[in-house]
């Protein structure tokens, strides 16, 4: 299984609690395979949609303990025992597939609410599934997890529009574009301009606000998993810094994390302070 695609999500890293690594890897493999069905190769949109429908049918067959096709035997052989052992919420797995299917027919977003609804299915299930594995299900933790995962999804969009533009996809909401005198067709031309940079500056600020709203979750997750999340948060924030440092010109160039970024990320992860509200909860 390749782990090169999900730049902003570490997968079953050494910081993940060892007993949970098979579960994290199985969930990732499930999601990665679905994402590849939606994006990789030369299949037509209709063929991709049928593949995802077949994949969903195998998911529901697995959940019901019924026979599955042989096409993705490895994926579901790994996921099935994890699904049963941890009682994974089927809806969260299905939400991921729904988002991948949406990418095949919806390529433009009118406003941020539409984009948030997409992130609710494309990114947030990842965090909620991990919290489920850790046995954390309080409403505040779920809200913070959603904020982090949505932010990571948005950062990925603003980090590299060139991945989406060739596929005719514009994740910059029409409302944000209009405020800078642009429209979707302007964006899809992929031409760097003062207006496109202004759009990206606003969108990156939004992503940062979400990340900062979700960041206190790192103090609610115990042990090594909490430290892994600290690095996830700092990785996302570091990408935003790199985008700002290049004056939001990501229509021209893609910023990426390098080995030299690990030290400042680690230092900032170590210095993440517990919010006063959580300190009061711990004392009560």
Tab-separated table of C-alpha atoms in Angstrom:
chain	number	residue	atom	x	y	z
A	1	UNK	CA	0.000	0.000	0.000
A	2	UNK	CA	1.392	3.352	-0.999
A	3	UNK	CA	1.219	6.119	1.619
A	4	UNK	CA	2.551	8.877	-0.597
A	5	UNK	CA	-0.804	10.448	-1.438
A	6	UNK	CA	-2.056	11.785	1.892
A	7	UNK	CA	0.580	14.434	2.523
A	8	UNK	CA	-1.090	16.015	5.545
A	9	UNK	CA	-2.252	12.839	7.290
A	10	UNK	CA	0.366	10.532	8.832
A	11	UNK	CA	-0.718	6.922	8.438
A	12	UNK	CA	-0.079	4.363	11.196
A	13	UNK	CA	3.134	6.173	12.151
A	14	UNK	CA	5.373	5.120	15.019
A	15	UNK	CA	3.484	7.541	17.292
A	16	UNK	CA	0.209	5.694	16.709
A	17	UNK	CA	-0.494	3.230	19.574
A	18	UNK	CA	0.779	-0.137	18.256
A	19	UNK	CA	-2.477	-2.032	18.988
A	20	UNK	CA	-4.362	0.415	16.756
A	21	UNK	CA	-1.962	0.448	13.814
A	22	UNK	CA	-3.713	-2.408	11.929
A	23	UNK	CA	-7.035	-0.588	12.315
A	24	UNK	CA	-5.643	2.747	11.127
A	25	UNK	CA	-3.923	1.072	8.171
A	26	UNK	CA	-7.092	-0.846	7.179
A	27	UNK	CA	-9.215	2.329	7.255
A	28	UNK	CA	-6.586	4.202	5.259
A	29	UNK	CA	-6.352	1.424	2.673
A	30	UNK	CA	-10.131	1.487	2.291
A	31	UNK	CA	-10.187	5.273	1.799
A	32	UNK	CA	-7.095	5.391	-0.417
A	33	UNK	CA	-8.472	2.721	-2.755
A	34	UNK	CA	-11.759	4.578	-3.113
A	35	UNK	CA	-9.934	7.839	-3.791
A	36	UNK	CA	-7.862	6.144	-6.486
A	37	UNK	CA	-11.028	4.759	-8.093
A	38	UNK	CA	-12.323	8.314	-8.299
A	39	UNK	CA	-9.130	9.960	-9.549
A	40	UNK	CA	-6.432	7.645	-10.874
A	41	UNK	CA	-6.095	6.067	-14.315
A	42	UNK	CA	-7.868	6.718	-17.592
A	43	UNK	CA	-11.392	5.480	-16.846
A	44	UNK	CA	-14.362	7.621	-17.854
A	45	UNK	CA	-16.508	9.354	-15.251
A	46	UNK	CA	-19.296	6.815	-15.756
A	47	UNK	CA	-16.841	3.938	-15.309
A	48	UNK	CA	-15.462	5.509	-12.147
A	49	UNK	CA	-18.966	5.963	-10.778
A	50	UNK	CA	-19.804	2.323	-11.429
A	51	UNK	CA	-16.561	1.240	-9.770
A	52	UNK	CA	-17.425	3.261	-6.676
A	53	UNK	CA	-20.939	1.800	-6.621
A	54	UNK	CA	-19.473	-1.687	-6.795
A	55	UNK	CA	-17.025	-0.775	-4.048
A	56	UNK	CA	-19.894	0.494	-1.890
A	57	UNK	CA	-21.783	-2.746	-2.520
A	58	UNK	CA	-18.773	-4.686	-1.250
A	59	UNK	CA	-18.625	-2.437	1.829
A	60	UNK	CA	-22.234	-3.195	2.700
A	61	UNK	CA	-21.752	-6.892	1.953
A	62	UNK	CA	-18.791	-6.888	4.349
A	63	UNK	CA	-20.863	-5.148	7.023
A	64	UNK	CA	-23.638	-7.735	6.629
A	65	UNK	CA	-21.219	-10.669	6.644
A	66	UNK	CA	-22.138	-11.582	3.068
A	67	UNK	CA	-20.017	-12.663	0.109
A	68	UNK	CA	-18.096	-9.900	-1.633
A	69	UNK	CA	-16.571	-9.564	-5.061
A	70	UNK	CA	-12.946	-10.611	-5.502
A	71	UNK	CA	-11.897	-7.280	-6.984
A	72	UNK	CA	-10.884	-5.626	-3.699
A	73	UNK	CA	-10.427	-8.776	-1.672
A	74	UNK	CA	-7.348	-7.488	0.149
A	75	UNK	CA	-8.982	-4.215	1.193
A	76	UNK	CA	-12.045	-5.819	2.720
A	77	UNK	CA	-10.193	-8.807	4.161
A	78	UNK	CA	-8.177	-6.302	6.201
A	79	UNK	CA	-11.152	-4.080	7.045
A	80	UNK	CA	-13.705	-6.766	7.984
A	81	UNK	CA	-12.131	-7.903	11.283
A	82	UNK	CA	-11.420	-4.283	12.232
A	83	UNK	CA	-15.018	-3.348	11.453
A	84	UNK	CA	-16.297	-6.097	13.764
A	85	UNK	CA	-13.707	-5.722	16.515
A	86	UNK	CA	-14.140	-1.970	16.887
A	87	UNK	CA	-17.788	-1.693	15.782
A	88	UNK	CA	-16.856	0.970	13.271
A	89	UNK	CA	-19.720	3.293	12.291
A	90	UNK	CA	-20.731	2.201	8.804
A	91	UNK	CA	-22.100	5.648	7.968
A	92	UNK	CA	-18.671	7.252	8.329
A	93	UNK	CA	-17.156	4.797	5.852
A	94	UNK	CA	-20.047	5.375	3.472
A	95	UNK	CA	-19.695	9.152	3.798
A	96	UNK	CA	-16.173	8.907	2.376
A	97	UNK	CA	-17.490	7.062	-0.670
A	98	UNK	CA	-20.263	9.615	-1.079
A	99	UNK	CA	-17.690	12.422	-1.221
A	100	UNK	CA	-15.608	10.599	-3.834
A	101	UNK	CA	-18.744	10.068	-5.913
A	102	UNK	CA	-19.596	13.752	-5.588
A	103	UNK	CA	-16.233	14.664	-7.091
A	104	UNK	CA	-17.306	12.927	-10.298
A	105	UNK	CA	-20.285	15.204	-10.915
A	106	UNK	CA	-19.879	18.348	-8.785
A	107	UNK	CA	-16.906	20.468	-9.749
A	108	UNK	CA	-17.920	23.911	-8.470
A	109	UNK	CA	-19.017	25.312	-5.107
A	110	UNK	CA	-21.239	28.321	-4.672
A	111	UNK	CA	-20.178	29.211	-1.135
A	112	UNK	CA	-18.314	28.019	1.916
A	113	UNK	CA	-21.326	26.166	3.287
A	114	UNK	CA	-21.337	23.909	0.234
A	115	UNK	CA	-17.635	23.285	0.632
A	116	UNK	CA	-18.043	22.537	4.347
A	117	UNK	CA	-20.695	19.961	3.484
A	118	UNK	CA	-18.234	18.288	1.133
A	119	UNK	CA	-15.525	18.290	3.831
A	120	UNK	CA	-18.040	16.806	6.279
A	121	UNK	CA	-17.976	13.677	4.123
A	122	UNK	CA	-14.532	13.790	2.500
A	123	UNK	CA	-12.367	14.579	5.553
A	124	UNK	CA	-14.251	14.647	8.844
A	125	UNK	CA	-15.026	10.895	8.867
A	126	UNK	CA	-11.272	10.214	9.102
A	127	UNK	CA	-10.979	12.058	12.396
A	128	UNK	CA	-14.221	10.648	13.767
A	129	UNK	CA	-13.138	7.105	12.944
A	130	UNK	CA	-9.850	7.673	14.772
A	131	UNK	CA	-11.643	9.107	17.798
A	132	UNK	CA	-13.908	6.051	17.732
A	133	UNK	CA	-10.836	3.805	17.897
A	134	UNK	CA	-9.527	5.830	20.850
A	135	UNK	CA	-12.907	5.592	22.624
A	136	UNK	CA	-13.490	9.354	22.556
A	137	UNK	CA	-16.991	10.446	21.586
A	138	UNK	CA	-17.915	13.616	23.480
A	139	UNK	CA	-19.455	16.403	21.436
A	140	UNK	CA	-16.638	18.910	21.967
A	141	UNK	CA	-13.974	16.436	20.849
A	142	UNK	CA	-15.983	15.611	17.738
A	143	UNK	CA	-16.410	19.305	16.935
A	144	UNK	CA	-12.688	19.927	17.288
A	145	UNK	CA	-11.840	16.867	15.226
A	146	UNK	CA	-14.137	18.098	12.452
A	147	UNK	CA	-12.432	21.503	12.539
A	148	UNK	CA	-8.959	19.953	12.200
A	149	UNK	CA	-9.952	17.569	9.419
A	150	UNK	CA	-11.845	20.213	7.470
A	151	UNK	CA	-8.865	22.536	7.811
A	152	UNK	CA	-6.497	19.842	6.523
A	153	UNK	CA	-8.759	19.238	3.535
A	154	UNK	CA	-8.912	22.941	2.760
A	155	UNK	CA	-5.158	23.352	3.182
A	156	UNK	CA	-4.694	20.562	0.665
A	157	UNK	CA	-6.930	22.444	-1.791
A	158	UNK	CA	-5.087	25.754	-1.361
A	159	UNK	CA	-1.672	24.065	-1.342
A	160	UNK	CA	-2.001	22.719	-4.848
A	161	UNK	CA	-4.853	23.931	-7.055
A	162	UNK	CA	-2.939	22.508	-10.016
A	163	UNK	CA	-4.080	19.010	-9.054
A	164	UNK	CA	-7.728	19.955	-9.358
A	165	UNK	CA	-7.698	22.446	-12.213
A	166	UNK	CA	-6.754	19.832	-14.891
A	167	UNK	CA	-9.794	17.835	-13.743
A	168	UNK	CA	-12.029	20.885	-14.100
A	169	UNK	CA	-12.565	21.134	-10.355
A	170	UNK	CA	-12.744	24.465	-8.585
A	171	UNK	CA	-12.915	24.264	-4.808
A	172	UNK	CA	-12.585	28.028	-4.389
A	173	UNK	CA	-16.190	29.059	-3.625
A	174	UNK	CA	-17.840	31.349	-6.134
A	175	UNK	CA	-18.637	33.854	-3.382
A	176	UNK	CA	-14.978	34.177	-2.416
A	177	UNK	CA	-13.958	34.541	-6.043
A	178	UNK	CA	-16.587	37.198	-6.676
A	179	UNK	CA	-15.287	39.350	-3.809
A	180	UNK	CA	-12.036	39.684	-5.742
A	181	UNK	CA	-13.692	40.243	-9.122
A	182	UNK	CA	-13.126	36.661	-10.299
A	183	UNK	CA	-15.330	33.769	-11.358
A	184	UNK	CA	-14.881	30.024	-11.614
A	185	UNK	CA	-13.696	30.143	-15.221
A	186	UNK	CA	-11.000	32.658	-14.276
A	187	UNK	CA	-9.774	30.261	-11.579
A	188	UNK	CA	-9.780	27.249	-13.895
A	189	UNK	CA	-7.420	29.045	-16.280
A	190	UNK	CA	-4.789	28.569	-13.572
A	191	UNK	CA	-3.227	31.960	-14.139
A	192	UNK	CA	-1.545	33.598	-11.157
A	193	UNK	CA	-2.693	37.152	-10.460
A	194	UNK	CA	-3.116	39.650	-7.663
A	195	UNK	CA	-6.782	38.684	-7.516
A	196	UNK	CA	-6.119	34.945	-7.268
A	197	UNK	CA	-3.573	35.584	-4.509
A	198	UNK	CA	-6.096	37.682	-2.609
A	199	UNK	CA	-8.625	34.839	-2.854
A	200	UNK	CA	-6.067	32.352	-1.567
A	201	UNK	CA	-5.065	34.665	1.281
A	202	UNK	CA	-8.667	34.783	2.507
A	203	UNK	CA	-9.160	31.046	2.097
A	204	UNK	CA	-5.927	30.259	3.940
A	205	UNK	CA	-6.997	32.534	6.779
A	206	UNK	CA	-10.243	30.560	7.007
A	207	UNK	CA	-8.323	27.291	7.128
A	208	UNK	CA	-6.071	28.644	9.881
A	209	UNK	CA	-9.060	29.722	11.979
A	210	UNK	CA	-10.501	26.224	11.730
A	211	UNK	CA	-7.190	24.606	12.661
A	212	UNK	CA	-6.761	26.849	15.679
A	213	UNK	CA	-10.342	26.113	16.758
A	214	UNK	CA	-9.686	22.379	16.611
A	215	UNK	CA	-6.148	22.382	18.043
A	216	UNK	CA	-7.189	21.930	21.727
A	217	UNK	CA	-8.189	18.384	20.800
A	218	UNK	CA	-4.519	17.399	21.123
A	219	UNK	CA	-4.914	17.698	24.904
A	220	UNK	CA	-7.964	15.410	24.985
A	221	UNK	CA	-6.262	12.467	23.292
A	222	UNK	CA	-3.929	10.603	25.613
A	223	UNK	CA	-0.424	9.295	25.064
A	224	UNK	CA	1.306	8.846	21.736
A	225	UNK	CA	-1.861	9.461	19.720
A	226	UNK	CA	-2.118	12.968	21.165
A	227	UNK	CA	1.468	13.674	20.167
A	228	UNK	CA	0.824	12.430	16.661
A	229	UNK	CA	-2.114	14.821	16.407
A	230	UNK	CA	0.102	17.680	17.575
A	231	UNK	CA	2.361	17.038	14.592
A	232	UNK	CA	-0.620	16.797	12.245
A	233	UNK	CA	-1.839	20.203	13.424
A	234	UNK	CA	1.621	21.736	13.168
A	235	UNK	CA	2.122	20.212	9.714
A	236	UNK	CA	-1.025	21.894	8.459
A	237	UNK	CA	-0.054	25.219	9.992
A	238	UNK	CA	3.437	24.919	8.517
A	239	UNK	CA	1.988	24.483	5.022
A	240	UNK	CA	-0.091	27.634	5.552
A	241	UNK	CA	3.091	29.480	6.532
A	242	UNK	CA	4.805	28.313	3.365
A	243	UNK	CA	1.853	29.433	1.240
A	244	UNK	CA	1.980	32.870	2.876
A	245	UNK	CA	5.764	33.059	2.418
A	246	UNK	CA	5.342	32.640	-1.334
A	247	UNK	CA	2.677	35.377	-1.308
A	248	UNK	CA	-0.126	32.883	-1.979
A	249	UNK	CA	1.125	32.081	-5.481
A	250	UNK	CA	0.115	28.410	-5.383
A	251	UNK	CA	-1.393	28.634	-8.845
A	252	UNK	CA	2.262	28.812	-9.929
A	253	UNK	CA	4.105	26.633	-7.431
A	254	UNK	CA	3.291	23.939	-4.906
A	255	UNK	CA	4.747	24.280	-1.386
A	256	UNK	CA	5.596	21.076	0.464
A	257	UNK	CA	6.986	20.006	3.810
A	258	UNK	CA	10.693	19.163	3.835
A	259	UNK	CA	12.923	17.457	6.354
A	260	UNK	CA	14.086	20.858	7.589
A	261	UNK	CA	10.499	21.612	8.638
A	262	UNK	CA	10.492	18.800	11.192
A	263	UNK	CA	12.421	20.701	13.869
A	264	UNK	CA	10.175	23.803	14.026
A	265	UNK	CA	7.110	21.560	13.843
A	266	UNK	CA	8.368	19.454	16.746
A	267	UNK	CA	9.286	22.530	18.784
A	268	UNK	CA	5.839	24.037	18.259
A	269	UNK	CA	4.171	20.708	19.030
A	270	UNK	CA	6.018	20.612	22.352
A	271	UNK	CA	4.883	24.151	23.174
A	272	UNK	CA	1.159	23.677	22.473
A	273	UNK	CA	-0.544	24.874	25.661
A	274	UNK	CA	-3.645	23.398	27.216
A	275	UNK	CA	-6.538	25.917	27.003
A	276	UNK	CA	-7.835	27.356	30.270
A	277	UNK	CA	-11.189	25.642	29.741
A	278	UNK	CA	-9.531	22.223	29.681
A	279	UNK	CA	-7.453	23.071	32.753
A	280	UNK	CA	-10.641	23.907	34.631
A	281	UNK	CA	-12.231	20.641	33.476
A	282	UNK	CA	-9.216	18.670	34.706
A	283	UNK	CA	-9.429	20.319	38.147
A	284	UNK	CA	-13.177	19.817	38.558
